[in-house]
Coordinates of C-alpha atoms in Angstrom, one line a residue:
M1 CA 6.8 37.3 1.8
A2 CA 3.2 39.1 2.3
A3 CA 0.4 36.9 4.1
R4 CA -1.9 37.8 1.7
S5 CA -0.1 36.1 -1.2
I6 CA -1.1 33.5 -3.2
A7 CA 1.7 31.2 -1.7
F8 CA 0.2 31.7 1.9
E9 CA -3.2 30.8 0.4
V10 CA -2.0 27.7 -1.0
V11 CA -0.4 26.6 2.2
E12 CA -3.3 27.5 4.8
T13 CA -5.6 26.0 2.1
L14 CA -3.3 22.8 2.8
R15 CA -3.2 23.0 6.4
D16 CA -7.0 23.8 6.7
L17 CA -7.6 20.6 5.0
G18 CA -5.7 18.5 7.6
V19 CA -2.4 18.1 6.0
R20 CA 0.6 18.4 8.5
H21 CA 3.3 17.3 6.2
V22 CA 4.5 18.6 2.7
F23 CA 7.6 15.9 1.1
G24 CA 10.0 17.1 -1.6
V25 CA 12.7 18.9 -2.8
P26 CA 12.4 22.4 -3.5
S27 CA 13.2 24.8 -6.6
G28 CA 13.3 28.2 -7.3
G29 CA 9.9 28.4 -7.8
W30 CA 9.4 27.0 -4.9
V31 CA 10.9 29.6 -2.5
D32 CA 7.7 31.5 -1.6
Y33 CA 5.7 28.5 -0.9
M34 CA 8.8 27.4 1.5
E35 CA 8.7 30.8 3.1
A36 CA 4.6 30.3 3.5
L37 CA 5.4 26.8 4.8
R38 CA 8.1 27.8 7.5
L39 CA 5.7 30.6 9.1
T40 CA 2.5 28.8 8.8
D41 CA 1.8 27.0 12.2
G42 CA 0.4 23.2 11.5
I43 CA 2.2 22.1 8.6
D44 CA 5.7 21.6 8.2
F45 CA 8.4 20.7 4.8
V46 CA 10.0 17.6 4.9
L47 CA 13.1 17.7 2.5
T48 CA 13.7 14.5 1.1
S49 CA 16.6 13.0 -0.8
H50 CA 14.7 12.2 -4.1
E51 CA 11.3 13.1 -5.5
G52 CA 10.1 9.4 -5.7
G53 CA 10.7 9.3 -1.9
A54 CA 8.3 12.2 -1.5
S55 CA 5.6 10.7 -3.4
F56 CA 6.0 7.7 -1.7
M57 CA 5.6 9.4 1.8
A58 CA 2.9 11.3 0.6
D59 CA 1.1 7.9 -0.6
V60 CA 1.5 6.4 3.0
C61 CA 0.4 9.7 4.7
G62 CA -2.7 9.6 3.1
R63 CA -3.3 6.0 3.6
L64 CA -2.7 6.2 7.3
T65 CA -4.4 9.8 7.9
G66 CA -7.3 9.9 5.8
V67 CA -6.1 13.1 4.6
P68 CA -4.5 13.5 0.9
G69 CA -0.8 13.4 1.5
V70 CA 1.2 16.0 -0.6
C71 CA 4.3 16.0 -2.3
F72 CA 6.2 18.4 -4.9
G73 CA 8.3 18.2 -7.6
T74 CA 9.9 20.9 -10.0
F75 CA 9.9 21.1 -13.7
G76 CA 11.1 18.1 -15.8
P77 CA 12.8 15.3 -14.1
G78 CA 11.4 17.0 -10.6
A79 CA 7.8 15.7 -12.0
T80 CA 9.1 12.7 -13.9
N81 CA 10.7 11.5 -10.3
L82 CA 7.7 12.3 -8.5
A83 CA 5.6 10.2 -11.0
T84 CA 6.8 7.0 -9.5
G85 CA 4.9 7.7 -6.3
V86 CA 2.2 9.4 -7.9
G87 CA 1.3 6.0 -10.2
G88 CA 1.7 4.2 -6.6
A89 CA -1.1 6.4 -5.0
L90 CA -3.1 5.5 -8.2
L91 CA -2.7 1.8 -7.8
D92 CA -2.6 1.5 -4.3
R93 CA -5.3 3.8 -4.2
S94 CA -4.4 6.3 -1.8
P95 CA -5.4 10.2 -1.6
M96 CA -2.9 12.6 -3.0
I97 CA -2.2 15.9 -4.2
A98 CA 0.9 16.1 -6.4
L99 CA 1.9 19.4 -6.9
T100 CA 4.9 20.6 -9.8
D101 CA 6.5 23.9 -10.9
E102 CA 4.8 24.6 -14.2
M103 CA 5.6 27.2 -17.1
P104 CA 3.7 30.3 -17.3
E105 CA 1.0 30.5 -20.1
S106 CA 3.8 32.7 -22.3
M107 CA 5.7 29.6 -21.8
R108 CA 4.0 26.7 -22.5
E109 CA 4.2 26.0 -26.2
R110 CA 7.8 27.3 -26.6
T111 CA 11.1 25.6 -26.3
T112 CA 12.7 25.8 -22.9
Q113 CA 14.9 24.1 -20.6
M114 CA 13.4 21.6 -18.5
G115 CA 10.1 22.3 -20.4
I116 CA 7.5 19.5 -20.7
D117 CA 4.1 19.2 -20.3
H118 CA 3.0 18.2 -16.7
Q119 CA -0.4 18.0 -17.6
A120 CA 0.0 15.2 -20.4
L121 CA 2.6 13.4 -18.2
F122 CA 0.2 13.1 -14.8
A123 CA -3.0 12.3 -16.7
P124 CA -2.4 8.5 -17.1
I125 CA -1.5 8.3 -13.7
T126 CA -4.0 10.5 -11.7
K127 CA -7.7 10.8 -11.1
K128 CA -7.2 14.4 -12.3
T129 CA -4.7 16.8 -13.4
T130 CA -5.3 20.7 -13.4
R131 CA -3.3 24.1 -12.8
L132 CA -3.7 26.5 -10.4
E133 CA -5.6 29.5 -11.2
P134 CA -5.2 32.8 -8.9
D135 CA -8.3 33.8 -8.6
C136 CA -9.6 30.3 -7.1
A137 CA -6.8 28.6 -5.9
R138 CA -8.4 27.7 -2.9
A139 CA -11.1 26.0 -4.4
I140 CA -8.9 24.0 -6.7
L141 CA -7.1 22.5 -4.0
T142 CA -10.4 22.1 -2.1
D143 CA -11.7 20.3 -5.1
A144 CA -8.4 18.2 -5.8
A145 CA -8.7 17.0 -2.0
A146 CA -12.6 16.0 -2.7
V147 CA -11.6 14.1 -6.0
A148 CA -8.7 12.5 -4.0
L149 CA -11.3 11.2 -1.5
E150 CA -14.0 10.1 -3.4
Q151 CA -14.8 6.2 -4.2
R152 CA -11.3 4.6 -4.7
P153 CA -9.2 7.1 -3.6
G154 CA -6.0 8.6 -5.7
P155 CA -3.8 11.4 -6.6
V156 CA -4.5 15.0 -8.1
H157 CA -1.9 16.7 -9.8
V158 CA -2.1 20.5 -9.4
G159 CA 0.5 22.6 -11.3
L160 CA 1.4 25.8 -10.0
P161 CA 2.8 28.2 -12.8
T162 CA 5.7 30.3 -11.6
G163 CA 5.2 33.7 -10.9
M164 CA 1.7 32.9 -9.7
S165 CA 3.1 32.7 -6.1
A166 CA 3.4 36.2 -5.1
L167 CA 0.3 37.4 -6.3
P168 CA -2.0 38.6 -4.1
R169 CA -4.9 36.1 -2.9
H170 CA -8.3 36.7 -3.7
D171 CA -10.2 33.3 -2.7
D172 CA -11.3 33.0 0.7
S173 CA -14.0 30.0 0.2
A174 CA -14.1 27.2 2.7
A175 CA -11.4 24.4 2.7
E176 CA -13.5 21.7 3.6
P177 CA -14.0 19.3 0.7
V178 CA -17.3 18.3 -0.5
R179 CA -17.4 14.3 0.2
V180 CA -19.5 12.6 -2.5
M181 CA -21.0 9.7 -0.8
P182 CA -21.3 6.5 -2.8
V183 CA -24.7 6.0 -4.3
A184 CA -27.0 3.1 -3.0
P185 CA -26.9 0.2 -5.0
D186 CA -29.4 -1.0 -7.4
P187 CA -31.8 -2.7 -5.1
R188 CA -32.5 -5.6 -7.5
Q189 CA -28.6 -6.4 -7.6
L190 CA -28.8 -6.4 -3.4
E191 CA -31.4 -8.8 -3.9
A192 CA -29.6 -11.0 -6.4
L193 CA -26.6 -10.8 -4.0
A194 CA -29.0 -11.8 -0.9
A195 CA -30.3 -14.8 -3.1
A196 CA -26.9 -15.7 -4.5
F197 CA -25.6 -15.9 -1.0
R198 CA -28.9 -17.8 0.2
A199 CA -28.8 -20.6 -2.3
A200 CA -25.0 -21.1 -2.3
Q201 CA -23.8 -24.2 -0.1
K202 CA -20.0 -23.4 0.1
P203 CA -19.5 -19.5 -0.7
V204 CA -16.5 -18.0 0.4
L205 CA -15.7 -14.1 1.3
A206 CA -13.0 -12.3 -0.9
I207 CA -12.2 -9.1 1.0
G208 CA -10.0 -6.1 -0.4
L209 CA -8.8 -3.0 0.3
G210 CA -12.1 -1.7 -0.3
A211 CA -13.3 -3.1 2.8
V212 CA -10.5 -2.0 4.7
R213 CA -11.4 1.6 4.3
L214 CA -14.5 1.3 5.5
G215 CA -13.2 -0.3 9.1
I216 CA -16.1 -2.8 8.9
S217 CA -13.8 -5.8 9.8
E218 CA -15.7 -6.6 12.8
R219 CA -18.9 -7.0 11.1
I220 CA -16.9 -9.1 8.2
A221 CA -16.0 -11.3 10.9
A222 CA -19.1 -11.4 13.1
F223 CA -21.0 -12.4 9.5
A224 CA -18.4 -15.0 8.7
E225 CA -18.6 -16.5 12.2
R226 CA -22.8 -16.9 11.9
F227 CA -22.2 -18.7 8.5
G228 CA -19.2 -20.5 9.0
V229 CA -17.7 -19.0 5.9
P230 CA -14.1 -19.0 5.2
V231 CA -12.4 -15.8 4.2
L232 CA -10.0 -14.9 1.6
L233 CA -8.1 -11.6 2.1
T234 CA -5.8 -9.8 -0.5
P235 CA -2.4 -9.0 0.7
M236 CA -3.4 -5.0 1.0
A237 CA -6.3 -6.3 3.2
K238 CA -4.1 -8.3 5.8
G239 CA -5.2 -7.5 9.3
L240 CA -8.7 -7.0 8.4
L241 CA -9.5 -10.7 9.9
S242 CA -7.3 -12.2 12.5
E243 CA -5.2 -15.2 11.4
D244 CA -6.3 -17.0 14.4
H245 CA -10.0 -16.5 13.4
R246 CA -11.8 -19.9 12.8
C247 CA -12.8 -18.6 9.0
Y248 CA -9.3 -17.4 8.3
A249 CA -8.4 -19.3 5.1
G250 CA -5.1 -17.3 4.2
V251 CA -3.8 -14.3 1.5
L252 CA -4.7 -15.0 -2.2
F253 CA -1.3 -14.2 -4.4
H254 CA 1.2 -14.9 -1.7
A255 CA 3.8 -17.4 -0.3
L256 CA 2.0 -20.6 -0.8
S257 CA -1.1 -19.8 -2.4
D258 CA -1.4 -23.3 -3.7
I259 CA -2.7 -24.1 -0.3
V260 CA -5.1 -21.5 -0.1
S261 CA -6.3 -22.7 -3.3
R262 CA -7.7 -25.8 -1.8
T263 CA -10.4 -23.8 0.0
H264 CA -11.3 -21.9 -2.6
A265 CA -11.3 -24.9 -5.2
E266 CA -14.3 -26.2 -3.1
A267 CA -16.5 -22.9 -3.6
D268 CA -19.6 -22.4 -5.3
L269 CA -19.6 -19.1 -4.7
V270 CA -17.4 -16.1 -4.4
V271 CA -18.6 -13.3 -2.6
A272 CA -16.1 -10.2 -3.4
I273 CA -16.5 -7.0 -0.4
G274 CA -14.4 -4.5 -1.6
Y275 CA -12.4 -6.6 -3.6
D276 CA -10.0 -4.8 -5.8
P277 CA -8.6 -6.7 -8.8
V278 CA -5.5 -4.3 -9.3
E279 CA -4.1 -6.6 -6.4
F280 CA -5.0 -10.0 -8.1
N281 CA -7.5 -10.2 -11.2
Y282 CA -9.9 -12.7 -10.4
E283 CA -9.1 -15.1 -13.3
S284 CA -5.9 -15.4 -11.7
W285 CA -7.5 -17.4 -8.9
M286 CA -10.9 -18.4 -9.3
R287 CA -11.5 -21.8 -11.1
D288 CA -13.5 -21.4 -14.6
G289 CA -17.4 -21.5 -13.9
L290 CA -17.1 -20.5 -10.6
P291 CA -20.0 -17.4 -10.1
L292 CA -18.9 -14.5 -8.9
A293 CA -21.1 -11.7 -6.4
S294 CA -19.6 -8.6 -6.3
M295 CA -20.2 -5.5 -4.1
D296 CA -17.9 -2.5 -4.2
T297 CA -18.0 1.4 -5.6
A298 CA -17.1 0.1 -9.0
P299 CA -18.1 -2.5 -11.3
A300 CA -17.1 -5.8 -11.3
D301 CA -13.9 -6.4 -13.7
I302 CA -14.1 -9.9 -14.5
D303 CA -13.9 -11.9 -17.8
R304 CA -17.7 -12.7 -17.9
A305 CA -17.4 -15.3 -20.4
R306 CA -15.7 -17.3 -17.7
H307 CA -17.5 -16.4 -14.8
P308 CA -21.0 -15.9 -14.4
L309 CA -21.5 -12.3 -12.3
V310 CA -24.5 -13.0 -10.1
A311 CA -24.7 -10.2 -8.5
D312 CA -23.1 -6.7 -8.9
A313 CA -23.8 -4.5 -6.3
V314 CA -22.3 -1.1 -7.1
G315 CA -22.3 1.8 -4.6
D316 CA -22.2 1.7 -1.0
I317 CA -20.4 -1.4 0.3
V318 CA -21.9 -1.2 3.5
A319 CA -25.2 -1.4 2.2
G320 CA -24.4 -4.6 0.4
L321 CA -23.1 -6.1 3.3
E322 CA -26.5 -5.1 5.4
A323 CA -28.1 -7.2 2.5
L324 CA -26.2 -9.9 3.3
E325 CA -26.6 -9.6 7.0
A326 CA -30.5 -9.4 6.6
V327 CA -30.3 -13.1 5.3
K328 CA -32.1 -15.8 7.2
A329 CA -30.5 -19.2 6.1
P330 CA -28.7 -21.8 8.2
P331 CA -25.0 -22.3 8.4
K332 CA -23.4 -23.0 5.7
A333 CA -21.9 -26.7 4.3
W334 CA -18.2 -25.7 5.1
R335 CA -16.1 -28.0 7.5
L336 CA -13.9 -25.0 9.0
D337 CA -11.9 -27.8 10.6
D338 CA -10.6 -28.6 7.3
V339 CA -10.0 -25.4 6.3
A340 CA -8.0 -24.9 9.8
A341 CA -5.8 -27.8 9.0
R342 CA -4.8 -26.3 5.8
K343 CA -3.9 -23.6 7.5
A344 CA -1.9 -24.8 10.1
D345 CA -0.1 -26.6 7.7
M346 CA 0.4 -23.6 5.6
F347 CA 2.0 -21.8 8.6
R348 CA 3.7 -24.7 9.6
R349 CA 5.6 -24.8 6.3
M350 CA 7.0 -21.2 6.7
R351 CA 8.7 -21.8 10.2
P352 CA 12.1 -21.5 10.3
R353 CA 14.3 -24.2 9.3
Q354 CA 17.0 -26.0 11.4
G355 CA 19.9 -24.1 11.7
R356 CA 19.5 -21.9 8.7
M357 CA 19.3 -17.9 8.9
G358 CA 16.4 -17.7 6.6
P359 CA 14.0 -15.2 6.0
C360 CA 11.5 -17.0 8.0
A361 CA 13.6 -17.0 11.0
A362 CA 14.3 -13.2 10.7
L363 CA 10.3 -12.1 10.6
E364 CA 9.3 -14.4 13.5
V365 CA 12.0 -12.8 15.5
L366 CA 11.2 -9.4 14.3
R367 CA 7.4 -10.3 15.4
E368 CA 8.5 -11.3 18.8
V369 CA 10.4 -7.7 19.2
L370 CA 8.1 -5.4 17.4
P371 CA 5.1 -4.4 20.1
Q372 CA 1.6 -5.5 18.5
D373 CA 0.2 -2.4 18.2
G374 CA 3.9 -1.3 15.9
I375 CA 3.5 -0.8 12.1
M376 CA 5.9 -2.7 10.0
T377 CA 6.0 -1.2 6.4
C378 CA 7.8 -3.6 3.8
D379 CA 9.6 -3.3 0.2
V380 CA 9.1 -5.2 -3.1
G381 CA 10.8 -8.6 -3.4
A382 CA 10.5 -12.2 -2.5
H383 CA 10.1 -11.2 1.2
T384 CA 6.8 -9.3 0.5
H385 CA 5.3 -12.6 -0.8
L386 CA 6.5 -14.0 2.5
I387 CA 5.1 -11.3 4.4
G388 CA 2.2 -11.3 2.9
Q389 CA 1.0 -14.8 4.0
K390 CA 3.5 -15.1 7.4
W391 CA 3.1 -11.8 8.9
Q392 CA 0.6 -11.8 12.0
T393 CA -1.1 -8.8 11.3
P394 CA -3.3 -7.8 14.5
A395 CA -5.2 -5.0 12.7
A396 CA -5.7 -3.1 9.3
G397 CA -3.2 -0.3 8.6
L398 CA -0.5 -2.3 10.6
Q399 CA 1.2 -4.0 7.7
I400 CA 1.6 -1.5 4.9
M401 CA 2.9 -3.0 1.3
T402 CA 2.0 -1.7 -1.9
N403 CA 0.8 -4.3 -3.9
G404 CA -1.1 -2.7 -6.8
W405 CA 1.7 -0.8 -8.2
S406 CA 4.5 -2.8 -6.1
A407 CA 7.4 -0.2 -7.1
M408 CA 10.7 -1.4 -5.3
G409 CA 12.2 0.9 -2.8
F410 CA 8.8 1.7 -1.2
G411 CA 9.5 0.2 2.1
L412 CA 12.0 2.6 3.8
P413 CA 9.9 5.9 2.7
A414 CA 6.9 4.3 3.8
A415 CA 8.3 3.7 7.2
I416 CA 9.7 7.6 7.7
A417 CA 5.8 8.5 6.6
A418 CA 4.1 5.9 9.0
K419 CA 6.8 7.9 11.8
L420 CA 5.7 11.2 11.0
C421 CA 2.0 10.0 11.1
C422 CA 1.9 7.9 13.9
P423 CA 4.7 9.2 16.2
D424 CA 3.7 7.5 19.1
K425 CA 3.7 4.0 17.7
P426 CA 6.9 1.6 16.8
V427 CA 7.6 1.7 13.1
C428 CA 10.1 -0.4 11.4
A429 CA 10.7 -1.3 7.5
V430 CA 11.4 -4.7 5.9
V431 CA 13.6 -4.4 2.9
G432 CA 15.9 -6.6 0.5
D433 CA 19.1 -5.3 0.1
G434 CA 18.0 -4.9 -3.8
G435 CA 15.2 -2.7 -2.9
F436 CA 17.4 -1.0 -0.1
L437 CA 19.7 0.5 -2.6
M438 CA 16.9 2.6 -4.7
T439 CA 15.9 4.7 -1.9
V440 CA 18.9 4.4 0.8
G441 CA 19.5 8.3 0.3
E442 CA 16.0 8.9 2.1
L443 CA 18.2 7.6 5.6
A444 CA 19.4 11.0 5.4
T445 CA 15.6 12.1 5.5
A446 CA 15.5 10.4 8.6
V447 CA 18.1 11.4 10.5
R448 CA 17.3 15.1 10.1
E449 CA 13.9 14.3 11.1
K450 CA 15.2 12.7 14.0
L451 CA 13.1 9.6 13.6
P452 CA 13.4 6.6 15.6
I453 CA 12.5 4.4 13.1
V454 CA 14.3 0.4 12.5
I455 CA 15.1 -0.7 9.0
L456 CA 15.6 -4.4 9.0
V457 CA 18.0 -5.1 5.8
L458 CA 17.3 -8.7 4.7
T459 CA 20.8 -9.3 2.5
D460 CA 20.7 -12.0 0.5
N461 CA 22.5 -10.6 -2.5
D462 CA 20.0 -11.8 -4.7
L463 CA 17.1 -10.9 -6.5
A464 CA 15.3 -13.8 -5.7
L465 CA 11.8 -13.6 -7.0
I466 CA 13.7 -13.4 -10.6
R467 CA 16.2 -15.9 -10.0
I468 CA 13.6 -18.3 -9.2
K469 CA 11.9 -17.7 -12.2
Q470 CA 15.3 -17.9 -14.2
E471 CA 16.1 -21.4 -12.4
R472 CA 12.1 -22.8 -13.0
K473 CA 12.9 -21.8 -17.0
Q474 CA 16.1 -23.8 -16.5
N475 CA 18.1 -20.5 -17.5
P476 CA 21.5 -19.5 -15.8
I477 CA 21.4 -17.1 -13.1
Y478 CA 22.1 -13.8 -14.6
G479 CA 21.7 -10.1 -13.9
T480 CA 19.9 -11.0 -10.4
P481 CA 23.0 -10.8 -8.0
V482 CA 22.9 -7.4 -6.3
R483 CA 26.8 -8.1 -5.5
A484 CA 29.1 -11.1 -5.7
Q485 CA 29.4 -11.5 -1.4
G486 CA 29.4 -8.9 1.4
T487 CA 27.1 -6.9 2.9
I488 CA 25.7 -3.4 2.4
G489 CA 28.9 -1.9 4.0
G490 CA 30.3 -0.3 6.8
P491 CA 29.3 0.3 10.3
S492 CA 27.2 3.2 9.3
L493 CA 25.3 4.8 6.2
F494 CA 24.0 8.6 6.1
G495 CA 24.6 8.8 9.8
V496 CA 22.3 5.5 10.8
P497 CA 24.0 3.3 12.7
V498 CA 24.2 -0.2 11.0
V499 CA 24.6 -3.6 13.0
T500 CA 25.1 -6.7 11.3
V501 CA 23.9 -10.8 12.4
D502 CA 23.8 -13.8 11.1
N503 CA 21.8 -15.9 13.5
P504 CA 18.3 -15.6 15.3
D505 CA 19.8 -14.7 18.8
A506 CA 22.3 -12.2 17.7
L507 CA 19.3 -10.7 15.5
R508 CA 16.6 -10.6 18.3
T509 CA 19.5 -8.9 20.9
A510 CA 19.9 -6.5 17.6
L511 CA 16.4 -5.5 17.3
G512 CA 15.7 -4.9 20.8
E513 CA 18.7 -2.5 21.2
A514 CA 17.3 -0.5 17.9
F515 CA 14.0 0.0 19.0
A516 CA 15.1 1.2 22.2
A517 CA 17.4 3.9 20.3
D518 CA 16.2 7.6 20.1
G519 CA 17.2 7.8 16.1
P520 CA 17.3 5.5 13.2
R521 CA 18.9 2.2 13.3
I522 CA 19.9 -0.3 10.4
V523 CA 19.8 -4.3 11.4
E524 CA 21.3 -6.1 8.7
A525 CA 20.2 -9.9 8.6
L526 CA 22.6 -12.1 6.4
I527 CA 19.9 -14.5 5.3
D528 CA 19.9 -17.5 3.3
S529 CA 17.7 -16.9 0.1
R530 CA 17.0 -20.2 -0.9
E531 CA 14.3 -20.7 1.6
Y532 CA 12.1 -18.9 -0.7
D533 CA 12.5 -21.3 -3.1
D534 CA 9.6 -23.5 -1.7
L535 CA 7.5 -21.1 -0.4
V536 CA 6.7 -18.4 -3.4
L537 CA 5.9 -18.2 -6.9
H538 CA 3.2 -21.3 -6.5
K539 CA 0.4 -21.9 -8.5
D540 CA -3.0 -20.1 -7.5
K541 CA -5.3 -22.4 -9.0
A542 CA -6.1 -25.9 -7.3

């Protein structure tokens, strides 16, 4: 394969953009690209068991590195499999370049095996979809990276027409995406923002994942401290403010959110910083009539008939924060001792129950064993709602979940990607036995890559969130048991040793041994899912 071919141009461009891993399942049309990956230093192909796992891994690489994660799927089923994680990157705001095979121009309107319109498939789940052209391949990929990174990050799809990979390369432009900086907000909106905060007696700060990307956690903490203002986080903003901080009031939408609501029910203004309603719509938790002052890269998405929008500072979030920091006013009227008492009550209710091996005990043991700089990824299920509120997260990026897209099966591929991106950090995944079944094949990827990750499987044989909703409607339990009884099965899965435990002491020992191992390990904790019943799916309005 000639080094001056399009295949090498594509791979070298990705490498020069900072991409270190390309995830996927190869096709015949991908062979030239595979050879280019093999021969190009600084970038590797990671074979996954399923294209969905590949796109989840690319999503997390994009989050952790700030460089678009890259994944590949072939025609038809390869592309549709890939689409699950591509949609996740769109709604979880992760920069990604999704590559697929495409039919050559002569066959695009023809009936042919595996042939569907990939441009139409990816249009609604990406920021942009395009295809490679032989005379400007480098420019197309560089633009794809720029679009993926700008404003709210997300995925870009690039189709690779078959037959193009062996053509001679033509494009020697620089592979450095042009960063589109956020515009300066309207000065009148900045003034309105500052005026609204100055006038409010009991404002609350609602912080979303848009703020996490900017690395402004210390400034937000200092601002909240200066004015004595409670801080609410969305689940994907966990770690932005320490749970021990006196202004920390809790996480919206997740476990015991009715306790969190007692704080924001007292507010006379919500100041939203990087708040993204893809996680939780404002109307779902703000009481009717409560005004909003927003600063984000996108206009506030709120029902203005129910909530006055007193300021909408669209553009550079840091400029909005600077406008607030310049406010000269005394501390606000909050009694932070009351906020602290509610927070203490919330955490007290999530303590392990005497004599029961439930999810609370499992998470507390894991928190003891996992070093403070370790990364925990989690899947989707009842345990996610518990993790969102209970898990002590020392810094942003150390707890990784999907909450905008919320796809089951995310947790294991996410841990694989986290370990590849952060090889020096301990990494674990917390998954329910239902979600585990969806991407269990990616254990083979962890083995192949020799990744020392720990997978904590919470086995309760129950799709607990749906079962709880059935029971609250007084419906019989139907279609939610994962299995009648038993465990995930066997002393090993795909070559990964499994240890099954049923009490906290045994779990502590098993996790300690698993983190000390030189390859992937599964620790299965047999838990009682009834512990979730009193903790999750509470009302979000007081």
